[in-house]
CSV table of C-alpha atoms in Angstrom, one decimal:
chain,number,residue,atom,x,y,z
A,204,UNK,CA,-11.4,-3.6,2.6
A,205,UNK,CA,-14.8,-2.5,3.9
A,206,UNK,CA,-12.9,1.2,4.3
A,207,UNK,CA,-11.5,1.1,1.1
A,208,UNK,CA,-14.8,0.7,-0.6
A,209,UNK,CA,-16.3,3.1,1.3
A,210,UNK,CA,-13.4,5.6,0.4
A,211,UNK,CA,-13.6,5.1,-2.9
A,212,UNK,CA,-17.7,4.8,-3.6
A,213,UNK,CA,-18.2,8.1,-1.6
A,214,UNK,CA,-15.5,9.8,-4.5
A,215,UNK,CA,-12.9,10.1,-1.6
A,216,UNK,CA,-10.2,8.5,-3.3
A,217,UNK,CA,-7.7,11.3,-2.9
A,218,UNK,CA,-8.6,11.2,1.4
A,219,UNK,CA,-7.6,7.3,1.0
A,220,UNK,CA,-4.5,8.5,-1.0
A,221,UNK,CA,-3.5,10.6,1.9
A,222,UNK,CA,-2.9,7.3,4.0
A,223,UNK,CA,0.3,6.7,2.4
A,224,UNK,CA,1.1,9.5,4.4
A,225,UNK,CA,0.7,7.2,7.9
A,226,UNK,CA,3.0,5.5,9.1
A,227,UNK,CA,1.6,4.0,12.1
A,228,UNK,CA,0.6,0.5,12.0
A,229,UNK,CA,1.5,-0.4,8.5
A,230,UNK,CA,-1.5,1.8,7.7
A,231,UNK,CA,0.6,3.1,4.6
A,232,UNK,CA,1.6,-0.4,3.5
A,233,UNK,CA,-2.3,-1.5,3.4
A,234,UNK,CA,-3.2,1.7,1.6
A,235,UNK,CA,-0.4,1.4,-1.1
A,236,UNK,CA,-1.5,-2.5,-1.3
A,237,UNK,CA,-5.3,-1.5,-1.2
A,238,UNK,CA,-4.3,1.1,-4.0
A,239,UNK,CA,-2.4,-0.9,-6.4
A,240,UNK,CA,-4.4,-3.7,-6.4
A,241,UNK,CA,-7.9,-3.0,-6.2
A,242,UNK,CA,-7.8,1.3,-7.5
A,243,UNK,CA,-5.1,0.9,-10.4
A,244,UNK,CA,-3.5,4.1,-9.6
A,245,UNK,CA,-1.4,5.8,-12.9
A,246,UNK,CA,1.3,8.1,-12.4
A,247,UNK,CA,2.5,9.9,-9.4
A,248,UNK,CA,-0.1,7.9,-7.3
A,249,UNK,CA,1.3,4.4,-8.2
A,250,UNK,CA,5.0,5.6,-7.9
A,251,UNK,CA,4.3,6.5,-4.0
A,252,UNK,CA,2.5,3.3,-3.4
A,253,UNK,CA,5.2,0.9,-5.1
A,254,UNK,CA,7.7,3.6,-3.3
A,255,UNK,CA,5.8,2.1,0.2
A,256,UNK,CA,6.0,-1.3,-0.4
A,257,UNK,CA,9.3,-1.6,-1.7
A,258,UNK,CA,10.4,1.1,1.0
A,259,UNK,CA,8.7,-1.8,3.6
A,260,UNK,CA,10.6,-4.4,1.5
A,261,UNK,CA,14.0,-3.7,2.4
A,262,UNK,CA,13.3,-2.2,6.5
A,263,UNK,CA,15.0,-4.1,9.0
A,264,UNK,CA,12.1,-3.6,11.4
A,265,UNK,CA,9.7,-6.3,10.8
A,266,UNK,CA,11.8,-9.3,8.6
A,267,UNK,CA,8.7,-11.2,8.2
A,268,UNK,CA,6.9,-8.8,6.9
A,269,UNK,CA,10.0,-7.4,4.6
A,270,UNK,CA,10.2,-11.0,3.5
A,271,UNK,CA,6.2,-10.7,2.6
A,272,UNK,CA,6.6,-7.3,0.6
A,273,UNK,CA,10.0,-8.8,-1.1
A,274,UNK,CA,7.9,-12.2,-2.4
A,275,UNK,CA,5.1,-9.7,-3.6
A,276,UNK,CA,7.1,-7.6,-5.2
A,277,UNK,CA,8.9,-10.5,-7.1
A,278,UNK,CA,5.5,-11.7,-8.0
A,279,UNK,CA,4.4,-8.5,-9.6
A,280,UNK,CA,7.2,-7.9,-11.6
């Protein structure tokens, strides 16, 4: 979180954007969850983070963590 609000009070929210780009240890899940929660992203921005965390909702990879993202999701909607 410490990152995020670094990100964001230095004006660099598009550099903390470009970390749904990464997809090395669920950095791009945290951003889109970072994003969504705490940045209230419109538009094309929130359509690539939901895009993540539904995209880490349905991977066969990790079930407990697909099994996190799915109860999230559920709670959002």
């Amino acid at each position: 979180m410490a990152l995020y609000t670094r990100f964001i009070g230095a004006n660099q929210g598009e550099a903390f954007v470009g970390l749904l780009q990464e997809y090395q240890y669920y950095i791009n899940l945290w951003a889109a969850h970072l994003l969504v929660e705490h940045h209230y992203p419109d538009g094309p921005t929130r359509q690539l983070c939901m895009e993540t965390i539904e995209r880490h909702a349905t991977s066969t990879i990790d079930p407990k963590v697909a099994q996190e993202e799915l109860e999230w999701l559920r709670r959002r909607a």
